[in-house]
PDB file of C-alpha atoms (C1' of nucleotides) in Angstrom:
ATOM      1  CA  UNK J 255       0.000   0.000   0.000  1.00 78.00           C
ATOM      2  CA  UNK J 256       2.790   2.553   0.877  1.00 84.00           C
ATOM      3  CA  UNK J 257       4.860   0.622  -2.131  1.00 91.00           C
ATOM      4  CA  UNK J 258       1.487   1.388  -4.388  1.00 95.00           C
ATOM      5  CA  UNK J 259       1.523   5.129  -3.385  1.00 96.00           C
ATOM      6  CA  UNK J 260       5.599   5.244  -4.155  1.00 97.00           C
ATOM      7  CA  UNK J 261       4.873   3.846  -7.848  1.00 97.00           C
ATOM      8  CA  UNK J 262       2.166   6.264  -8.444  1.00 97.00           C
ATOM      9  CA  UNK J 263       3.551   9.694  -6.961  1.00 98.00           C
ATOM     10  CA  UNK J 264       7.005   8.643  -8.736  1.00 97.00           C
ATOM     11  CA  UNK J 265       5.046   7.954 -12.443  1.00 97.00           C
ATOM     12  CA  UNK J 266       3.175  10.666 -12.217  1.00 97.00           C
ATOM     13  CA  UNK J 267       6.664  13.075 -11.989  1.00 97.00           C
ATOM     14  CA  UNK J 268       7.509  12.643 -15.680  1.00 97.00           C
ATOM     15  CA  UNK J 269       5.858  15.133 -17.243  1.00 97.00           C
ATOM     16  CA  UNK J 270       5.517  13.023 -20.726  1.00 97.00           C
ATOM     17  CA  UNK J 271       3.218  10.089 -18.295  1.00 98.00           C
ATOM     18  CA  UNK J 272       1.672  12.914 -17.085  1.00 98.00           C
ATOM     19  CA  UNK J 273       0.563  14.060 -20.078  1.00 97.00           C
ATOM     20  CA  UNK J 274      -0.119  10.485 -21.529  1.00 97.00           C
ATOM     21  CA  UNK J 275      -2.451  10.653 -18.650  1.00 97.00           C
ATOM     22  CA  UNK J 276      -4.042  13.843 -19.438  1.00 96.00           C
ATOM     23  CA  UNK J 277      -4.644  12.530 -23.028  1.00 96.00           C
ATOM     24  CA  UNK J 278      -5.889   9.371 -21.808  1.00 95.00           C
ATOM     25  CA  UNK J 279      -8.485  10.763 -20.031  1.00 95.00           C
ATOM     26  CA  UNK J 280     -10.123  11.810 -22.848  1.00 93.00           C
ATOM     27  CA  UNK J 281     -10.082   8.734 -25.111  1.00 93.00           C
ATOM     28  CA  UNK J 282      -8.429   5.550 -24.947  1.00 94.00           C
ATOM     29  CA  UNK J 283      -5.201   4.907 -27.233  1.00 95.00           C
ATOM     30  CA  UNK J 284      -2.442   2.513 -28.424  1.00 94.00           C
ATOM     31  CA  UNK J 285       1.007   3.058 -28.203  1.00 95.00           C
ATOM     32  CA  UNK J 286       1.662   4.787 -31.575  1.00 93.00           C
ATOM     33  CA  UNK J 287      -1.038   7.309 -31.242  1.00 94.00           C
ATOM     34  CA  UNK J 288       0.610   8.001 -27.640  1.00 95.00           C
ATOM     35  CA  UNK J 289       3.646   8.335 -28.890  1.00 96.00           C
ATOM     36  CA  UNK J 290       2.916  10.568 -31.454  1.00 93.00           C
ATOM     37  CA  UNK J 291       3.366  13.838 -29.428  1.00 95.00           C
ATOM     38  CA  UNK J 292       6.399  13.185 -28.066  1.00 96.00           C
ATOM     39  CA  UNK J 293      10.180  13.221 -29.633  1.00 95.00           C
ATOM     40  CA  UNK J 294      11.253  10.187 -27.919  1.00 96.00           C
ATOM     41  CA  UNK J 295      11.881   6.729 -29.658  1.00 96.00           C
ATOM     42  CA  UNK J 296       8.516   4.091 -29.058  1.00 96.00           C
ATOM     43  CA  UNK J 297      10.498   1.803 -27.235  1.00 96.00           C
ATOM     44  CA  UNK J 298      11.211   4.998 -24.529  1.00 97.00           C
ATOM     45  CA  UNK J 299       6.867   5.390 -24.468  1.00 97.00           C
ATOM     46  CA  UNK J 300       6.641   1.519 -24.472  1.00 97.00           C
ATOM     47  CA  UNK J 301       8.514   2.257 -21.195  1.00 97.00           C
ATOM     48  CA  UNK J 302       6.502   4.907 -19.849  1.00 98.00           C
ATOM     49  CA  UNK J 303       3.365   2.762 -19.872  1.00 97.00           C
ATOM     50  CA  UNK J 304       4.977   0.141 -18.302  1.00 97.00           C
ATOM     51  CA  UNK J 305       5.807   2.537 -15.246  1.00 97.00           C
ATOM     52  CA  UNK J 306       2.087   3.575 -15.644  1.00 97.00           C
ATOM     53  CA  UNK J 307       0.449   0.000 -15.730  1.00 97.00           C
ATOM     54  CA  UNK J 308       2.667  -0.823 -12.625  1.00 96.00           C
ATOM     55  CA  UNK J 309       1.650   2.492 -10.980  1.00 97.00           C
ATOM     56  CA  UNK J 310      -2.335   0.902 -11.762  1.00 96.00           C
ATOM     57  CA  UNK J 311      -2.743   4.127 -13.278  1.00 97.00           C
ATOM     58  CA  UNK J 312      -3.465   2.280 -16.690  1.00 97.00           C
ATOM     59  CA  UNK J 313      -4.823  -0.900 -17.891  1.00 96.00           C
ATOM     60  CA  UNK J 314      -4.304  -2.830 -21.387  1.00 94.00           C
ATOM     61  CA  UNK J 315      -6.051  -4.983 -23.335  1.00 92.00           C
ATOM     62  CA  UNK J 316      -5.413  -7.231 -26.230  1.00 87.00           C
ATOM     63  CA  UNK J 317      -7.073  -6.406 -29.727  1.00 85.00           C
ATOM     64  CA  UNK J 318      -5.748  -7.543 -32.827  1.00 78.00           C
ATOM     65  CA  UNK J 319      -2.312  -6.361 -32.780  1.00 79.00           C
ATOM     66  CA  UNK J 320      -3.158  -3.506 -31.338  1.00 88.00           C
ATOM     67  CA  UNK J 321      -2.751  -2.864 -27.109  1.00 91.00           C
ATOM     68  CA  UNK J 322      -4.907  -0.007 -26.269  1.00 95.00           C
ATOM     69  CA  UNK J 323      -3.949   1.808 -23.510  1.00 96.00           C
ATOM     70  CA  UNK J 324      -6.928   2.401 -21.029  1.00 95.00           C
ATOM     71  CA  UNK J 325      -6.690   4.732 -17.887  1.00 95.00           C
ATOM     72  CA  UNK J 326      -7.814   3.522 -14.498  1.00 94.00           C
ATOM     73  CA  UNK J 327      -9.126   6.418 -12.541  1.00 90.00           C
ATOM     74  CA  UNK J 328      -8.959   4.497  -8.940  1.00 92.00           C
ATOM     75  CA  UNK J 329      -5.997   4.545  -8.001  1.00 94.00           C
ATOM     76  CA  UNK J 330      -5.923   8.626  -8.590  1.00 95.00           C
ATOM     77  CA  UNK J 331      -8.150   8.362  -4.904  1.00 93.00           C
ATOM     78  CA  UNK J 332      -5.464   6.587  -3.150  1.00 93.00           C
ATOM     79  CA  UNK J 333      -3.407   9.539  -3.710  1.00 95.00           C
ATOM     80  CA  UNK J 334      -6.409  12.401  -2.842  1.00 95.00           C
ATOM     81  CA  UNK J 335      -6.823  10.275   0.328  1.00 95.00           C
ATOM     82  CA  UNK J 336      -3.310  10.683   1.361  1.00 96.00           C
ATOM     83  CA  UNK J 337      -2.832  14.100   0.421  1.00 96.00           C
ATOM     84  CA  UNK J 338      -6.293  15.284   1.806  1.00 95.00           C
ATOM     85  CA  UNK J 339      -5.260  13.725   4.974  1.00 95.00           C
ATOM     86  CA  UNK J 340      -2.421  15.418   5.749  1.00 94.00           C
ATOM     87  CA  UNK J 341      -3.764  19.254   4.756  1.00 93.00           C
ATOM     88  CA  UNK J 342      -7.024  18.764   6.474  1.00 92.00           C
ATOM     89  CA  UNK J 343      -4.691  17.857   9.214  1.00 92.00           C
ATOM     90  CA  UNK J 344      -2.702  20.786   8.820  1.00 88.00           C
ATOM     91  CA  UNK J 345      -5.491  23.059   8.592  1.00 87.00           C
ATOM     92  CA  UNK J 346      -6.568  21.828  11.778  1.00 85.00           C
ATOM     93  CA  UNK J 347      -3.690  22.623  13.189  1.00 83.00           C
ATOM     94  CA  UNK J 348      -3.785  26.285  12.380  1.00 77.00           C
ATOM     95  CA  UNK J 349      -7.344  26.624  13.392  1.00 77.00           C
ATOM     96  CA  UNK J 350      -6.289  25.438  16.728  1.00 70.00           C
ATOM     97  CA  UNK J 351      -3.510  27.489  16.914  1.00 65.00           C
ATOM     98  CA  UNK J 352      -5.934  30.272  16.291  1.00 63.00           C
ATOM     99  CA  UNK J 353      -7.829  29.576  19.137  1.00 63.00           C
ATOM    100  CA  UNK J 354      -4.796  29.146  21.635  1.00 62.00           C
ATOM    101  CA  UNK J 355      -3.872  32.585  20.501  1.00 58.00           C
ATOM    102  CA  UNK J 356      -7.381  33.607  20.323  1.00 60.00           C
ATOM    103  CA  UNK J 357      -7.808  32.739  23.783  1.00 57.00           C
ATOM    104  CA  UNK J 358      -4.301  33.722  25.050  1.00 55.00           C
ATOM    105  CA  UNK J 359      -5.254  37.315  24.114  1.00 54.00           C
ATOM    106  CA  UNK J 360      -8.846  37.229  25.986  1.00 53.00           C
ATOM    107  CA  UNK J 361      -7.999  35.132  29.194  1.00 51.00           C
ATOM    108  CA  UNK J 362      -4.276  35.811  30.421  1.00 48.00           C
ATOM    109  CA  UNK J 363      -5.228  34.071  33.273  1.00 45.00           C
ATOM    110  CA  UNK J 364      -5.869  30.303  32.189  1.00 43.00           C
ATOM    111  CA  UNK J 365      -2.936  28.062  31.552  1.00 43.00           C
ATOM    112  CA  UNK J 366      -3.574  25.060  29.807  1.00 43.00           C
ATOM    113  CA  UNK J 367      -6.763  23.305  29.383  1.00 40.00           C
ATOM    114  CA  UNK J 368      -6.793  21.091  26.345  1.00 39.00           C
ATOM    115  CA  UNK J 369      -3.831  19.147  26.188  1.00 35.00           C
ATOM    116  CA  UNK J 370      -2.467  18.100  23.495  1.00 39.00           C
ATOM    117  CA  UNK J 371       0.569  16.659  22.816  1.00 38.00           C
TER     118      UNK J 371
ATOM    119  CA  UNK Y 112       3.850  25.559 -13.190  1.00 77.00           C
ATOM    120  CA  UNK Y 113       4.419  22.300 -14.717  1.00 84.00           C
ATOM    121  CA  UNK Y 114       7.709  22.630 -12.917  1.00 91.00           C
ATOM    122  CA  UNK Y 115       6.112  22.935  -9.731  1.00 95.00           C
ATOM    123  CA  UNK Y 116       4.031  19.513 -10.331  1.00 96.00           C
ATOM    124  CA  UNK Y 117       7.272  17.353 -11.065  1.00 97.00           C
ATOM    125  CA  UNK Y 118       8.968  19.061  -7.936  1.00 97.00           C
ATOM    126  CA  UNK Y 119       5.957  18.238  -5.746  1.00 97.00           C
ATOM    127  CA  UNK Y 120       5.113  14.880  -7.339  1.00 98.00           C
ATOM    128  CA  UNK Y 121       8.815  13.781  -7.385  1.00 97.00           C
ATOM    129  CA  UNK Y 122       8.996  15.017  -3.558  1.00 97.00           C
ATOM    130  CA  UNK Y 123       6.345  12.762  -2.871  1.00 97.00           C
ATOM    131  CA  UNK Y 124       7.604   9.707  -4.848  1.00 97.00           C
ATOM    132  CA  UNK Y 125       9.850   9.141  -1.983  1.00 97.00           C
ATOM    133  CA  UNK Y 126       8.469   7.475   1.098  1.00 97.00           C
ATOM    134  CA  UNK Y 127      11.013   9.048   4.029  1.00 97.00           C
ATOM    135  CA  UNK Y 128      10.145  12.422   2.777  1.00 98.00           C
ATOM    136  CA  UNK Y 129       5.947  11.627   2.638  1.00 98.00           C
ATOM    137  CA  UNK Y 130       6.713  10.410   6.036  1.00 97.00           C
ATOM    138  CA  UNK Y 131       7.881  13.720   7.117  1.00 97.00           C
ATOM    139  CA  UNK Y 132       5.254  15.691   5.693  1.00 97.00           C
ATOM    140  CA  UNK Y 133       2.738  13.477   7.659  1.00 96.00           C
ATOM    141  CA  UNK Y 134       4.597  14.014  10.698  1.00 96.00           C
ATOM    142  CA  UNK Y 135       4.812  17.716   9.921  1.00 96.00           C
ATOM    143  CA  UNK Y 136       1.262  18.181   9.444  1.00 95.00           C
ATOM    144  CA  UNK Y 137       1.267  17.364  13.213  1.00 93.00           C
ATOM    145  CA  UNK Y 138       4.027  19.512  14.320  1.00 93.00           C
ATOM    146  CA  UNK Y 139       6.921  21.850  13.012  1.00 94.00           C
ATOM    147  CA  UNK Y 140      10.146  20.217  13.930  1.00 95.00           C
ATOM    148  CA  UNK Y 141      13.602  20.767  13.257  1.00 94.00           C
ATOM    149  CA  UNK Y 142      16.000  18.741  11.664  1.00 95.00           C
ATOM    150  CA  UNK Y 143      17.919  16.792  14.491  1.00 94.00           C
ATOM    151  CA  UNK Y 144      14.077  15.472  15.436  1.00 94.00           C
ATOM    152  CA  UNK Y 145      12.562  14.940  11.815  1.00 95.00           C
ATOM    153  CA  UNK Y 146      15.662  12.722  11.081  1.00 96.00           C
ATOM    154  CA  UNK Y 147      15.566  10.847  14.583  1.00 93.00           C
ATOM    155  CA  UNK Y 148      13.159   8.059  13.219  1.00 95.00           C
ATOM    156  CA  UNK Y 149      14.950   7.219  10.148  1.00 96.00           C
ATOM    157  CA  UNK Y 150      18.036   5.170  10.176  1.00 95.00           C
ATOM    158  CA  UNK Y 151      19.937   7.436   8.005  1.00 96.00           C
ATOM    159  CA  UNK Y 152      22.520  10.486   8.285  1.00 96.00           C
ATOM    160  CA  UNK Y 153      21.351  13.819   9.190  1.00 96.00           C
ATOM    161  CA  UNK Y 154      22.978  15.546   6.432  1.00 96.00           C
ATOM    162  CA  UNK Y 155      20.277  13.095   4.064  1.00 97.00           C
ATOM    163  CA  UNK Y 156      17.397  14.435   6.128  1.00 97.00           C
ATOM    164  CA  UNK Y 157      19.248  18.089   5.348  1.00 97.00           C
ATOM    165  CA  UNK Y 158      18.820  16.940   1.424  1.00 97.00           C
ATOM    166  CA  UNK Y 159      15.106  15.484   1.489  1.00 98.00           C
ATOM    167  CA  UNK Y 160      14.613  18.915   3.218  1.00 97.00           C
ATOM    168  CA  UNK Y 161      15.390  20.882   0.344  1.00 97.00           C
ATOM    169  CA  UNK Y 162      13.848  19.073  -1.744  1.00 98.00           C
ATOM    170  CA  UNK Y 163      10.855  19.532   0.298  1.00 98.00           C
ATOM    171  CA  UNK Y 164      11.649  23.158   0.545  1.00 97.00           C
ATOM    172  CA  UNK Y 165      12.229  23.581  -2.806  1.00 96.00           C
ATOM    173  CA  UNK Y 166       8.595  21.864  -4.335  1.00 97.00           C
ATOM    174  CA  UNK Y 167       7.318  24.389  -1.801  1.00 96.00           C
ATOM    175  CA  UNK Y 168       5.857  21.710   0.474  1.00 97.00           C
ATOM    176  CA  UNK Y 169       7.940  23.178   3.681  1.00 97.00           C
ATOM    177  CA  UNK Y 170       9.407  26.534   4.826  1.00 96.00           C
ATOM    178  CA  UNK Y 171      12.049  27.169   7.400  1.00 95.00           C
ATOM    179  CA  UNK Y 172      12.601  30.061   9.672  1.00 93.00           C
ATOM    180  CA  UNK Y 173      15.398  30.818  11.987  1.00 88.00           C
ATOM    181  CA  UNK Y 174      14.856  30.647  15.737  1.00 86.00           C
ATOM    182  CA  UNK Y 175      17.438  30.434  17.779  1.00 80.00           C
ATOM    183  CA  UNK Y 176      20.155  27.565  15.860  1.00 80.00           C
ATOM    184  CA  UNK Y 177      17.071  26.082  14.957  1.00 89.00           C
ATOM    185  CA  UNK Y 178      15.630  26.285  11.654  1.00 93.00           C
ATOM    186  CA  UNK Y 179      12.084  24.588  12.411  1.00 95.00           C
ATOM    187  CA  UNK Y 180      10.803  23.097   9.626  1.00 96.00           C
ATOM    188  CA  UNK Y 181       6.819  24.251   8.636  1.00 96.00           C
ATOM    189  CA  UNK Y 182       4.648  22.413   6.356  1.00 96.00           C
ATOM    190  CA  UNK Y 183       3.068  24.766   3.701  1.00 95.00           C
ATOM    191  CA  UNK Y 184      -0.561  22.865   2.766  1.00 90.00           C
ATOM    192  CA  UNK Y 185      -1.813  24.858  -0.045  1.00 92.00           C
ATOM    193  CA  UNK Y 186       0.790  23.064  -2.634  1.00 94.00           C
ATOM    194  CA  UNK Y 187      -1.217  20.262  -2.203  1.00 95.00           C
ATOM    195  CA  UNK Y 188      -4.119  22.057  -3.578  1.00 94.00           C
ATOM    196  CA  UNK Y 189      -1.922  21.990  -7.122  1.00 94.00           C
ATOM    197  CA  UNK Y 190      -1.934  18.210  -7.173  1.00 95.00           C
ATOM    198  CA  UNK Y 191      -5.493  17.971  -6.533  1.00 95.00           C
ATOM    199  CA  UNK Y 192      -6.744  19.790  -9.039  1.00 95.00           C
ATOM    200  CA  UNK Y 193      -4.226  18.131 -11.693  1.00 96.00           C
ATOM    201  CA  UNK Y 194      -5.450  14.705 -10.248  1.00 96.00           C
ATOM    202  CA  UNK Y 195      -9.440  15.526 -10.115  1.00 95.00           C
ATOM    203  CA  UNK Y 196      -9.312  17.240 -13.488  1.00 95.00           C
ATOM    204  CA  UNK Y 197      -8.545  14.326 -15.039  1.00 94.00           C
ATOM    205  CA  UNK Y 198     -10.304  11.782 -12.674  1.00 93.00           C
ATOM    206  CA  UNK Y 199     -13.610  13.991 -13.124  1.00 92.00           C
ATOM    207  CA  UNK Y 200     -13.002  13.670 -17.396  1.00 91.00           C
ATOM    208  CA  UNK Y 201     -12.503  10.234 -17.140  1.00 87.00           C
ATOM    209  CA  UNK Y 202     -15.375   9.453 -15.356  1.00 86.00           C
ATOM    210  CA  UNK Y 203     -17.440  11.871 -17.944  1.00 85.00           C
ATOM    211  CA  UNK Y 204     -16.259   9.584 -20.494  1.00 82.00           C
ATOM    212  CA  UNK Y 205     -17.535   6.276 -18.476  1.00 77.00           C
ATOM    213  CA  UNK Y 206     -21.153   8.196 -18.413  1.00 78.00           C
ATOM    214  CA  UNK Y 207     -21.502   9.066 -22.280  1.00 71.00           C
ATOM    215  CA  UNK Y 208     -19.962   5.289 -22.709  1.00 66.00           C
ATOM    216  CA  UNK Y 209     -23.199   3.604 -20.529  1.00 64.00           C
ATOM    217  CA  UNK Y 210     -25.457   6.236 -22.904  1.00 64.00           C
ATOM    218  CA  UNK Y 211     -24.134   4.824 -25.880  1.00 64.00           C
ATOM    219  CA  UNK Y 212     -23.654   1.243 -24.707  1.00 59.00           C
ATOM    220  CA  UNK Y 213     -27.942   1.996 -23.522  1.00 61.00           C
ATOM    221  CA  UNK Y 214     -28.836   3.128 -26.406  1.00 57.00           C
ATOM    222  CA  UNK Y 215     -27.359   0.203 -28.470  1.00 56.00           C
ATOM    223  CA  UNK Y 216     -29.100  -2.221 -26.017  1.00 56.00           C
ATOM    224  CA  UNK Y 217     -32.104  -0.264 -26.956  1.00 54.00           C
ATOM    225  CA  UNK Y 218     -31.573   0.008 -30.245  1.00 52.00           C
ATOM    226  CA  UNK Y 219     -30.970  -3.230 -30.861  1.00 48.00           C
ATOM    227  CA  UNK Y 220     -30.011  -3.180 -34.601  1.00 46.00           C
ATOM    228  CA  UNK Y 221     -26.573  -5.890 -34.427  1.00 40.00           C
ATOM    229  CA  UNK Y 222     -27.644  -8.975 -32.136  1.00 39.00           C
ATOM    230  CA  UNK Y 223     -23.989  -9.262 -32.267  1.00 40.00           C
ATOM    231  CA  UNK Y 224     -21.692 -10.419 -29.628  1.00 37.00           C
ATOM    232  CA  UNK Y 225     -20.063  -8.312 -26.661  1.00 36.00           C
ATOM    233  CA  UNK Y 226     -19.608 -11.401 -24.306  1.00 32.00           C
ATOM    234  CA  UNK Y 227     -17.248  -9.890 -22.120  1.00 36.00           C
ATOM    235  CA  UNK Y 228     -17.519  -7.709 -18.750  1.00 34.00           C
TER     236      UNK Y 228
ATOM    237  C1'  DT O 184      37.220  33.903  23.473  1.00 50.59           C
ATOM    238  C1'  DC O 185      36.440  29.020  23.294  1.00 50.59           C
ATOM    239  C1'  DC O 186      33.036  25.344  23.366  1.00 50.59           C
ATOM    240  C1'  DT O 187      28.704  23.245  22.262  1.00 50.59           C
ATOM    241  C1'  DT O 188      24.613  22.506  19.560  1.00 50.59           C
ATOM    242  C1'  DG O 189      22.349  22.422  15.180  1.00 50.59           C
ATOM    243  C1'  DT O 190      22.593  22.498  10.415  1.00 50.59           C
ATOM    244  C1'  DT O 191      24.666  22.635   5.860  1.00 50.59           C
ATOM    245  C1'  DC O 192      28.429  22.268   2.218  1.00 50.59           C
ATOM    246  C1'  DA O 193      31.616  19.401  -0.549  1.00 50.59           C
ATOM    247  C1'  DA O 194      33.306  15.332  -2.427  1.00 50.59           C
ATOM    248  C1'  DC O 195      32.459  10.902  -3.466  1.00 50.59           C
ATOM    249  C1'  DC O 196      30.014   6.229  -4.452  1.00 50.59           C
ATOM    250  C1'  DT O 197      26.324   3.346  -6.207  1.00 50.59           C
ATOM    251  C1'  DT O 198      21.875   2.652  -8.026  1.00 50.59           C
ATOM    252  C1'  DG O 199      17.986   3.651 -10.776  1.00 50.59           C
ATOM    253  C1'  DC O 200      15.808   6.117 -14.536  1.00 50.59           C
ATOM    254  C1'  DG O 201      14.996   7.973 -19.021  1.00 50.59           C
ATOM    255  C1'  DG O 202      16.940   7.727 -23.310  1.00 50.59           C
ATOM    256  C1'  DT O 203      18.988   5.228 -27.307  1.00 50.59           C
ATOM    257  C1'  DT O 204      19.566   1.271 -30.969  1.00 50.59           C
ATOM    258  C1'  DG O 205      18.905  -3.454 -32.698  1.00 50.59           C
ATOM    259  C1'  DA O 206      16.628  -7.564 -32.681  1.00 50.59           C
ATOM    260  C1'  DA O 207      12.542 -10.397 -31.656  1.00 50.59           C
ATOM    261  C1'  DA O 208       7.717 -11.659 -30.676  1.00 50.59           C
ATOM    262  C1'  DG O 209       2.357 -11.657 -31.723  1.00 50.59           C
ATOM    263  C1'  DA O 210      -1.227 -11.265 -34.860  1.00 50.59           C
ATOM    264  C1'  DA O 211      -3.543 -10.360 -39.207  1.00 50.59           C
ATOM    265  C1'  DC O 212      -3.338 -11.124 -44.225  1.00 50.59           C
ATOM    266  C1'  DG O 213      -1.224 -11.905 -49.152  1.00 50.59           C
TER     267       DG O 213
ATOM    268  C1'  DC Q 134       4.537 -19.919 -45.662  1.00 50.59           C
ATOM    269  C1'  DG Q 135       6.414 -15.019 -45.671  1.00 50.59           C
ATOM    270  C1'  DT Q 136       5.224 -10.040 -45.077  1.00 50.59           C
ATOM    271  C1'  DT Q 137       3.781  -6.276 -42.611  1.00 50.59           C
ATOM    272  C1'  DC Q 138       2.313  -3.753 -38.575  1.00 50.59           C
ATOM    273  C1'  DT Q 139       2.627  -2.996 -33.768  1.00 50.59           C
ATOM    274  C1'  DT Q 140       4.711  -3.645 -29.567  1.00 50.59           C
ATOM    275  C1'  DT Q 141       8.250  -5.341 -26.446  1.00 50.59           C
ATOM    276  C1'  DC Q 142      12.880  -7.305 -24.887  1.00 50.59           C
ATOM    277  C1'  DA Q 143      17.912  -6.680 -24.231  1.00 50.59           C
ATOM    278  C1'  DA Q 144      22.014  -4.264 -23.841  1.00 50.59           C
ATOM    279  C1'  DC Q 145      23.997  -0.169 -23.233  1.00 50.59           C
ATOM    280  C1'  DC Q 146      24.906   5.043 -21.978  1.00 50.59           C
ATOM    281  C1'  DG Q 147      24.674   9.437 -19.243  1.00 50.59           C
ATOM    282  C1'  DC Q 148      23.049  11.592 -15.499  1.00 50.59           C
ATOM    283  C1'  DA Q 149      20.599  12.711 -11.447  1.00 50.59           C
ATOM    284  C1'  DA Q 150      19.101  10.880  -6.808  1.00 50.59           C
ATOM    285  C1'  DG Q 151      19.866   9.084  -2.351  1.00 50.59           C
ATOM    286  C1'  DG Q 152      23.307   7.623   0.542  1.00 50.59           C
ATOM    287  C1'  DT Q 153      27.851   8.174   2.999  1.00 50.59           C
ATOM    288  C1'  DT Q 154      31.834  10.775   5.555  1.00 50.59           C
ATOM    289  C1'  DG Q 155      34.436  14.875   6.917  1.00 50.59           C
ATOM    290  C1'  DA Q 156      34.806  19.563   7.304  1.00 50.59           C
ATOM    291  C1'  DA Q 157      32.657  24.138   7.737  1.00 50.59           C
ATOM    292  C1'  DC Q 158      29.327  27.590   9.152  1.00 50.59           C
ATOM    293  C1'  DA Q 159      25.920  29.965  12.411  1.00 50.59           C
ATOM    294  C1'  DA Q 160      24.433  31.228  16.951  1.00 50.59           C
ATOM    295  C1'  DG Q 161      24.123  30.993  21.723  1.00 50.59           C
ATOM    296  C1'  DG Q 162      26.298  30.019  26.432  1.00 50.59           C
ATOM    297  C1'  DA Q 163      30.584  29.108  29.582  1.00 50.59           C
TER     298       DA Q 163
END
DNA sequence: TCCTTGTTCAACCTTGCGGTTGAAAGAACG
DNA sequence: CGTTCTTTCAACCGCAAGGTTGAACAAGGA
């Protein structure tokens, strides 16, 4: 699970797989029509969407000769959970922090009542 | 700005430094404390730092010899709205597929096969 | 001033990643 | 069968990333 959200954060920092992504978003494609775009060599994409179908970020199935390339948009919520975690977490903080200081100014005369850590 | 994403996404990839930002999101800390859990040398906890600092995930201010390290929670909004963009267009595209793939059921013109899931 | 604490710089090593080229494998079709 | 189209495997190259150690810098406190 933390080995899932490694493969996905690190395919999703090349800017080419993130743009493969972008593009297959909109429609599914095969390797030459992803390639297209891009100035690198097919082997280099056939790469790419390796790192992406290990990442679960993309699926493939067979069909004639052709592989098309097919995005799976689950995994994207293991990463929103994660992230969302952690900010609404931080934002909590703050707001806390706000009230210490909030009460700090009214009540100079109350030292600690809610203790966390 | 597409900068920014590989920064933050490549800062991510790594699973010391997402374990920092989770700890951050609980508390600043400085460095001799962030490394303490991690059986590595302080001066790599120095280098995940700036990378940290540098995607604009953390800031640092001087206190004392401290630098406490402070997790900055609105990058994260960036990543969101790269992942749901594409998460909420994908799943577009799964709605006008079930319209078409209704109608055809409907419409039921080719008895054909589609024996698969 | 010297010493201590906390953090970073510099040099180096090893591994992994993105890129290349060349050859091979899978599947349709003459 | 052999050809053609599409995709992948294998070997290699250059470079950046994460790790190490040793020295340096910054800022109190004795």
């Amino acid at each position: 699970m933390d080995d899932q959200l490694n493969r996905v954060f690190s395919a999703l920092a090349d800017p080419i797989r993130r743009d493969m992504v972008a593009r297959l978003a909109v429609a599914d494609a095969g390797v030459n029509e992803l390639a297209e775009p891009y100035d690198v060599s097919l082997q280099a994409v056939s790469k790419h969407l390796k790192v992406l179908e290990e990442a679960g970020l993309v699926s493939r199935t067979r069909q004639a000769q052709r592989r098309p390339v097919h995005l799976e948009a689950e995994v994207f919520d293991l990463m929103t959970k994660w992230i969302e975690r952690y900010r609404r977490q931080a934002e909590e903080r703050y707001r806390r922090l706000d009230d210490v200081l909030a009460e700090m100014d009214a009540d100079q005369t109350r030292p600690d009542e809610r203790g966390a850590s």
